[in-house]
Structures are given as structure tokens and as C-alpha cells.
Amino acid sequence: MPLLLDTHIWLWSLLDPGRLSPRTHALLGSTDAALHVSPITLWETLLLAERGRLSLRPDPPSWLQEALARSPVKETPLNFDVALASRSMDLPHQDPADRFIAATAKVYGLTLLTADTRLLACPDIDVTPA
């Protein structure tokens, strides 16, 4: 199953795997799972570091490059279709990062893996609880 990892799932898998459920560990470790992240996840990670909510060494850009290199995820591009879908989806809020992540799942036919209850309720995408 091709999975798009929500930002917190990707970060937990790298920084705090104990926060992931056994089911999520199994999904992430499955040889059948193609794992994806949106560039918005990288952007959100940079924001968290800038705001002091994450400490990424030696610096956030270097940490991200290293994390992408060692994590079995593929960066899934933002494009025109994702931008359009982000504005037309039925989401209960206007958070731009969530909108782009959900739209990426929709456009690329990926199942979003998240613990975010607002995204779990999104009728426009395939979503699975983490």
C-alpha cells in the first residue's frame, strides 16, 4: 500500500519511534509499503525547528538532508494539481499544511497515515489511523 506520512508520523519514526503504535511500526516496516512525504512536511519540520519545538543537529537543513537519505521515503512533488486540490477539498479547517498534505494524498492516490483526527475525518482521501 503506498502511504503518505503525515509530518508527525515521519518525525516520530525518526526521532521518537516509541510514540508509534505497533500497527504503525508494522506498516512502516512492511516491504509492501511505498512510503512518501510531501515537501510540506519538510517545510513544517523547518518551522518547528525555527520555533524551537525541535532541535535538529547540526542544523535543520543538514538534518533534513540526512533524514531523507536514511529514511525509506520518497519526496512526492507539489504541482499544479496538488495546489488546485488543496483549495477544493472538503476539510474541516483551513490549515495550509494539512490541506497540501491531504491534496498530495488525493492527487497521487496515496493513503495518508496520520493520527490527526481532523484529517482522519476527511471524506476526500484514503486515510488510515496511525
PDB file of N, CA and C in Angstrom, residues 50-116:
ATOM      1  N   GLU A  50      12.627  26.258  13.675  1.00  0.00           N
ATOM      2  CA  GLU A  50      12.759  27.716  13.823  1.00  0.00           C
ATOM      3  C   GLU A  50      12.070  28.211  15.089  1.00  0.00           C
ATOM      4  N   ARG A  51      10.965  27.576  15.447  1.00  0.00           N
ATOM      5  CA  ARG A  51      10.195  27.994  16.629  1.00  0.00           C
ATOM      6  C   ARG A  51      10.703  27.345  17.914  1.00  0.00           C
ATOM      7  N   GLY A  52      11.769  26.561  17.809  1.00  0.00           N
ATOM      8  CA  GLY A  52      12.352  25.938  18.983  1.00  0.00           C
ATOM      9  C   GLY A  52      11.629  24.703  19.484  1.00  0.00           C
ATOM     10  N   ARG A  53      10.704  24.164  18.704  1.00  0.00           N
ATOM     11  CA  ARG A  53       9.962  22.976  19.127  1.00  0.00           C
ATOM     12  C   ARG A  53      10.691  21.686  18.785  1.00  0.00           C
ATOM     13  N   LEU A  54      11.697  21.786  17.908  1.00  0.00           N
ATOM     14  CA  LEU A  54      12.558  20.654  17.553  1.00  0.00           C
ATOM     15  C   LEU A  54      13.993  21.132  17.553  1.00  0.00           C
ATOM     16  N   SER A  55      14.881  20.288  18.021  1.00  0.00           N
ATOM     17  CA  SER A  55      16.307  20.580  17.938  1.00  0.00           C
ATOM     18  C   SER A  55      16.908  19.609  16.930  1.00  0.00           C
ATOM     19  N   LEU A  56      17.344  20.135  15.799  1.00  0.00           N
ATOM     20  CA  LEU A  56      17.869  19.301  14.718  1.00  0.00           C
ATOM     21  C   LEU A  56      19.325  19.649  14.487  1.00  0.00           C
ATOM     22  N   ARG A  57      20.206  18.690  14.718  1.00  0.00           N
ATOM     23  CA  ARG A  57      21.651  18.907  14.637  1.00  0.00           C
ATOM     24  C   ARG A  57      22.258  18.241  13.419  1.00  0.00           C
ATOM     25  N   PRO A  58      23.229  18.857  12.788  1.00  0.00           N
ATOM     26  CA  PRO A  58      23.947  20.055  13.206  1.00  0.00           C
ATOM     27  C   PRO A  58      23.157  21.336  12.925  1.00  0.00           C
ATOM     28  N   ASP A  59      22.257  21.297  11.956  1.00  0.00           N
ATOM     29  CA  ASP A  59      21.370  22.409  11.638  1.00  0.00           C
ATOM     30  C   ASP A  59      20.182  21.806  10.894  1.00  0.00           C
ATOM     31  N   PRO A  60      19.036  22.480  10.883  1.00  0.00           N
ATOM     32  CA  PRO A  60      17.847  21.886  10.278  1.00  0.00           C
ATOM     33  C   PRO A  60      18.010  21.447   8.809  1.00  0.00           C
ATOM     34  N   PRO A  61      18.575  22.271   7.908  1.00  0.00           N
ATOM     35  CA  PRO A  61      18.708  21.787   6.525  1.00  0.00           C
ATOM     36  C   PRO A  61      19.576  20.531   6.405  1.00  0.00           C
ATOM     37  N   SER A  62      20.688  20.492   7.121  1.00  0.00           N
ATOM     38  CA  SER A  62      21.554  19.305   7.076  1.00  0.00           C
ATOM     39  C   SER A  62      20.842  18.088   7.660  1.00  0.00           C
ATOM     40  N   TRP A  63      20.127  18.299   8.760  1.00  0.00           N
ATOM     41  CA  TRP A  63      19.395  17.198   9.372  1.00  0.00           C
ATOM     42  C   TRP A  63      18.360  16.637   8.400  1.00  0.00           C
ATOM     43  N   LEU A  64      17.625  17.535   7.718  1.00  0.00           N
ATOM     44  CA  LEU A  64      16.616  17.080   6.757  1.00  0.00           C
ATOM     45  C   LEU A  64      17.245  16.277   5.625  1.00  0.00           C
ATOM     46  N   GLN A  65      18.348  16.754   5.083  1.00  0.00           N
ATOM     47  CA  GLN A  65      19.019  16.015   4.005  1.00  0.00           C
ATOM     48  C   GLN A  65      19.428  14.626   4.476  1.00  0.00           C
ATOM     49  N   GLU A  66      20.000  14.550   5.658  1.00  0.00           N
ATOM     50  CA  GLU A  66      20.412  13.260   6.224  1.00  0.00           C
ATOM     51  C   GLU A  66      19.206  12.363   6.477  1.00  0.00           C
ATOM     52  N   ALA A  67      18.137  12.936   7.031  1.00  0.00           N
ATOM     53  CA  ALA A  67      16.935  12.154   7.329  1.00  0.00           C
ATOM     54  C   ALA A  67      16.318  11.592   6.055  1.00  0.00           C
ATOM     55  N   LEU A  68      16.262  12.388   5.009  1.00  0.00           N
ATOM     56  CA  LEU A  68      15.724  11.900   3.739  1.00  0.00           C
ATOM     57  C   LEU A  68      16.602  10.798   3.160  1.00  0.00           C
ATOM     58  N   ALA A  69      17.905  10.925   3.337  1.00  0.00           N
ATOM     59  CA  ALA A  69      18.830   9.928   2.796  1.00  0.00           C
ATOM     60  C   ALA A  69      18.717   8.589   3.535  1.00  0.00           C
ATOM     61  N   ARG A  70      18.451   8.634   4.849  1.00  0.00           N
ATOM     62  CA  ARG A  70      18.429   7.380   5.608  1.00  0.00           C
ATOM     63  C   ARG A  70      17.021   6.828   5.828  1.00  0.00           C
ATOM     64  N   SER A  71      16.023   7.617   5.567  1.00  0.00           N
ATOM     65  CA  SER A  71      14.640   7.184   5.735  1.00  0.00           C
ATOM     66  C   SER A  71      14.152   6.592   4.407  1.00  0.00           C
ATOM     67  N   PRO A  72      13.373   5.526   4.458  1.00  0.00           N
ATOM     68  CA  PRO A  72      12.921   4.901   3.208  1.00  0.00           C
ATOM     69  C   PRO A  72      11.722   5.617   2.582  1.00  0.00           C
ATOM     70  N   VAL A  73      11.773   6.935   2.544  1.00  0.00           N
ATOM     71  CA  VAL A  73      10.658   7.698   1.982  1.00  0.00           C
ATOM     72  C   VAL A  73      11.067   8.353   0.673  1.00  0.00           C
ATOM     73  N   LYS A  74      10.064   8.560  -0.143  1.00  0.00           N
ATOM     74  CA  LYS A  74      10.245   9.280  -1.399  1.00  0.00           C
ATOM     75  C   LYS A  74       9.547  10.631  -1.250  1.00  0.00           C
ATOM     76  N   GLU A  75      10.225  11.682  -1.634  1.00  0.00           N
ATOM     77  CA  GLU A  75       9.606  13.014  -1.608  1.00  0.00           C
ATOM     78  C   GLU A  75       8.682  13.128  -2.816  1.00  0.00           C
ATOM     79  N   THR A  76       7.407  13.369  -2.546  1.00  0.00           N
ATOM     80  CA  THR A  76       6.399  13.443  -3.600  1.00  0.00           C
ATOM     81  C   THR A  76       6.158  14.909  -3.942  1.00  0.00           C
ATOM     82  N   PRO A  77       6.353  15.288  -5.211  1.00  0.00           N
ATOM     83  CA  PRO A  77       6.353  16.708  -5.572  1.00  0.00           C
ATOM     84  C   PRO A  77       5.007  17.413  -5.412  1.00  0.00           C
ATOM     85  N   LEU A  78       5.113  18.690  -5.110  1.00  0.00           N
ATOM     86  CA  LEU A  78       3.958  19.583  -5.213  1.00  0.00           C
ATOM     87  C   LEU A  78       3.864  20.018  -6.669  1.00  0.00           C
ATOM     88  N   ASN A  79       2.648  20.124  -7.160  1.00  0.00           N
ATOM     89  CA  ASN A  79       2.466  20.587  -8.529  1.00  0.00           C
ATOM     90  C   ASN A  79       1.135  21.330  -8.630  1.00  0.00           C
ATOM     91  N   PHE A  80       0.794  21.705  -9.841  1.00  0.00           N
ATOM     92  CA  PHE A  80      -0.428  22.462 -10.092  1.00  0.00           C
ATOM     93  C   PHE A  80      -1.661  21.710  -9.587  1.00  0.00           C
ATOM     94  N   ASP A  81      -1.739  20.410  -9.883  1.00  0.00           N
ATOM     95  CA  ASP A  81      -2.902  19.625  -9.466  1.00  0.00           C
ATOM     96  C   ASP A  81      -3.037  19.571  -7.943  1.00  0.00           C
ATOM     97  N   VAL A  82      -1.919  19.453  -7.250  1.00  0.00           N
ATOM     98  CA  VAL A  82      -1.946  19.444  -5.784  1.00  0.00           C
ATOM     99  C   VAL A  82      -2.419  20.805  -5.271  1.00  0.00           C
ATOM    100  N   ALA A  83      -1.919  21.875  -5.866  1.00  0.00           N
ATOM    101  CA  ALA A  83      -2.337  23.220  -5.451  1.00  0.00           C
ATOM    102  C   ALA A  83      -3.844  23.402  -5.636  1.00  0.00           C
ATOM    103  N   LEU A  84      -4.369  22.979  -6.782  1.00  0.00           N
ATOM    104  CA  LEU A  84      -5.813  23.099  -7.018  1.00  0.00           C
ATOM    105  C   LEU A  84      -6.611  22.251  -6.033  1.00  0.00           C
ATOM    106  N   ALA A  85      -6.190  21.018  -5.852  1.00  0.00           N
ATOM    107  CA  ALA A  85      -6.913  20.126  -4.939  1.00  0.00           C
ATOM    108  C   ALA A  85      -6.896  20.657  -3.509  1.00  0.00           C
ATOM    109  N   SER A  86      -5.814  21.321  -3.131  1.00  0.00           N
ATOM    110  CA  SER A  86      -5.719  21.837  -1.758  1.00  0.00           C
ATOM    111  C   SER A  86      -6.804  22.866  -1.462  1.00  0.00           C
ATOM    112  N   ARG A  87      -7.304  23.518  -2.474  1.00  0.00           N
ATOM    113  CA  ARG A  87      -8.330  24.538  -2.270  1.00  0.00           C
ATOM    114  C   ARG A  87      -9.747  24.001  -2.451  1.00  0.00           C
ATOM    115  N   SER A  88      -9.893  22.841  -3.086  1.00  0.00           N
ATOM    116  CA  SER A  88     -11.242  22.345  -3.368  1.00  0.00           C
ATOM    117  C   SER A  88     -11.667  21.187  -2.468  1.00  0.00           C
ATOM    118  N   MET A  89     -10.779  20.735  -1.606  1.00  0.00           N
ATOM    119  CA  MET A  89     -11.103  19.592  -0.756  1.00  0.00           C
ATOM    120  C   MET A  89     -12.006  19.982   0.405  1.00  0.00           C
ATOM    121  N   ASP A  90     -12.791  19.005   0.842  1.00  0.00           N
ATOM    122  CA  ASP A  90     -13.685  19.195   1.984  1.00  0.00           C
ATOM    123  C   ASP A  90     -12.922  18.871   3.265  1.00  0.00           C
ATOM    124  N   LEU A  91     -12.312  19.902   3.849  1.00  0.00           N
ATOM    125  CA  LEU A  91     -11.586  19.747   5.114  1.00  0.00           C
ATOM    126  C   LEU A  91     -12.237  20.647   6.155  1.00  0.00           C
ATOM    127  N   PRO A  92     -12.226  20.212   7.411  1.00  0.00           N
ATOM    128  CA  PRO A  92     -12.906  20.980   8.445  1.00  0.00           C
ATOM    129  C   PRO A  92     -12.156  22.230   8.897  1.00  0.00           C
ATOM    130  N   HIS A  93     -11.013  22.501   8.325  1.00  0.00           N
ATOM    131  CA  HIS A  93     -10.240  23.676   8.730  1.00  0.00           C
ATOM    132  C   HIS A  93      -9.422  24.170   7.542  1.00  0.00           C
ATOM    133  N   GLN A  94      -8.752  25.287   7.712  1.00  0.00           N
ATOM    134  CA  GLN A  94      -8.014  25.917   6.615  1.00  0.00           C
ATOM    135  C   GLN A  94      -6.499  25.815   6.768  1.00  0.00           C
ATOM    136  N   ASP A  95      -5.989  24.962   7.648  1.00  0.00           N
ATOM    137  CA  ASP A  95      -4.546  24.833   7.843  1.00  0.00           C
ATOM    138  C   ASP A  95      -3.876  24.503   6.510  1.00  0.00           C
ATOM    139  N   PRO A  96      -3.027  25.406   6.003  1.00  0.00           N
ATOM    140  CA  PRO A  96      -2.445  25.182   4.676  1.00  0.00           C
ATOM    141  C   PRO A  96      -1.595  23.918   4.593  1.00  0.00           C
ATOM    142  N   ALA A  97      -0.851  23.597   5.626  1.00  0.00           N
ATOM    143  CA  ALA A  97      -0.008  22.395   5.575  1.00  0.00           C
ATOM    144  C   ALA A  97      -0.874  21.140   5.465  1.00  0.00           C
ATOM    145  N   ASP A  98      -1.907  21.050   6.290  1.00  0.00           N
ATOM    146  CA  ASP A  98      -2.802  19.894   6.213  1.00  0.00           C
ATOM    147  C   ASP A  98      -3.483  19.818   4.855  1.00  0.00           C
ATOM    148  N   ARG A  99      -3.869  20.965   4.318  1.00  0.00           N
ATOM    149  CA  ARG A  99      -4.514  20.972   3.011  1.00  0.00           C
ATOM    150  C   ARG A  99      -3.577  20.451   1.926  1.00  0.00           C
ATOM    151  N   PHE A 100      -2.320  20.895   1.943  1.00  0.00           N
ATOM    152  CA  PHE A 100      -1.366  20.415   0.939  1.00  0.00           C
ATOM    153  C   PHE A 100      -1.072  18.929   1.119  1.00  0.00           C
ATOM    154  N   ILE A 101      -0.942  18.480   2.353  1.00  0.00           N
ATOM    155  CA  ILE A 101      -0.670  17.059   2.592  1.00  0.00           C
ATOM    156  C   ILE A 101      -1.857  16.211   2.130  1.00  0.00           C
ATOM    157  N   ALA A 102      -3.067  16.599   2.489  1.00  0.00           N
ATOM    158  CA  ALA A 102      -4.252  15.857   2.056  1.00  0.00           C
ATOM    159  C   ALA A 102      -4.383  15.875   0.533  1.00  0.00           C
ATOM    160  N   ALA A 103      -4.136  17.019  -0.073  1.00  0.00           N
ATOM    161  CA  ALA A 103      -4.224  17.123  -1.533  1.00  0.00           C
ATOM    162  C   ALA A 103      -3.175  16.257  -2.213  1.00  0.00           C
ATOM    163  N   THR A 104      -1.996  16.162  -1.625  1.00  0.00           N
ATOM    164  CA  THR A 104      -0.954  15.297  -2.180  1.00  0.00           C
ATOM    165  C   THR A 104      -1.425  13.845  -2.169  1.00  0.00           C
ATOM    166  N   ALA A 105      -2.034  13.420  -1.064  1.00  0.00           N
ATOM    167  CA  ALA A 105      -2.567  12.055  -0.991  1.00  0.00           C
ATOM    168  C   ALA A 105      -3.613  11.831  -2.077  1.00  0.00           C
ATOM    169  N   LYS A 106      -4.498  12.794  -2.245  1.00  0.00           N
ATOM    170  CA  LYS A 106      -5.572  12.662  -3.233  1.00  0.00           C
ATOM    171  C   LYS A 106      -5.017  12.595  -4.648  1.00  0.00           C
ATOM    172  N   VAL A 107      -4.176  13.527  -5.010  1.00  0.00           N
ATOM    173  CA  VAL A 107      -3.673  13.617  -6.388  1.00  0.00           C
ATOM    174  C   VAL A 107      -2.833  12.401  -6.766  1.00  0.00           C
ATOM    175  N   TYR A 108      -2.017  11.930  -5.843  1.00  0.00           N
ATOM    176  CA  TYR A 108      -1.114  10.814  -6.151  1.00  0.00           C
ATOM    177  C   TYR A 108      -1.700   9.444  -5.801  1.00  0.00           C
ATOM    178  N   GLY A 109      -2.931   9.409  -5.298  1.00  0.00           N
ATOM    179  CA  GLY A 109      -3.560   8.135  -4.966  1.00  0.00           C
ATOM    180  C   GLY A 109      -2.885   7.409  -3.818  1.00  0.00           C
ATOM    181  N   LEU A 110      -2.447   8.181  -2.826  1.00  0.00           N
ATOM    182  CA  LEU A 110      -1.758   7.621  -1.665  1.00  0.00           C
ATOM    183  C   LEU A 110      -2.711   7.568  -0.476  1.00  0.00           C
ATOM    184  N   THR A 111      -2.483   6.639   0.421  1.00  0.00           N
ATOM    185  CA  THR A 111      -3.230   6.579   1.672  1.00  0.00           C
ATOM    186  C   THR A 111      -2.463   7.384   2.711  1.00  0.00           C
ATOM    187  N   LEU A 112      -3.132   8.347   3.310  1.00  0.00           N
ATOM    188  CA  LEU A 112      -2.499   9.189   4.323  1.00  0.00           C
ATOM    189  C   LEU A 112      -2.470   8.456   5.658  1.00  0.00           C
ATOM    190  N   LEU A 113      -1.282   8.351   6.243  1.00  0.00           N
ATOM    191  CA  LEU A 113      -1.103   7.750   7.565  1.00  0.00           C
ATOM    192  C   LEU A 113      -0.950   8.885   8.568  1.00  0.00           C
ATOM    193  N   THR A 114      -1.924   9.015   9.468  1.00  0.00           N
ATOM    194  CA  THR A 114      -1.943  10.149  10.387  1.00  0.00           C
ATOM    195  C   THR A 114      -2.626   9.782  11.698  1.00  0.00           C
ATOM    196  N   ALA A 115      -2.314  10.541  12.727  1.00  0.00           N
ATOM    197  CA  ALA A 115      -3.033  10.458  13.999  1.00  0.00           C
ATOM    198  C   ALA A 115      -3.904  11.699  14.195  1.00  0.00           C
ATOM    199  N   ASP A 116      -3.923  12.586  13.221  1.00  0.00           N
ATOM    200  CA  ASP A 116      -4.674  13.839  13.286  1.00  0.00           C
ATOM    201  C   ASP A 116      -6.159  13.556  13.050  1.00  0.00           C
TER     202      ASP A 116
END
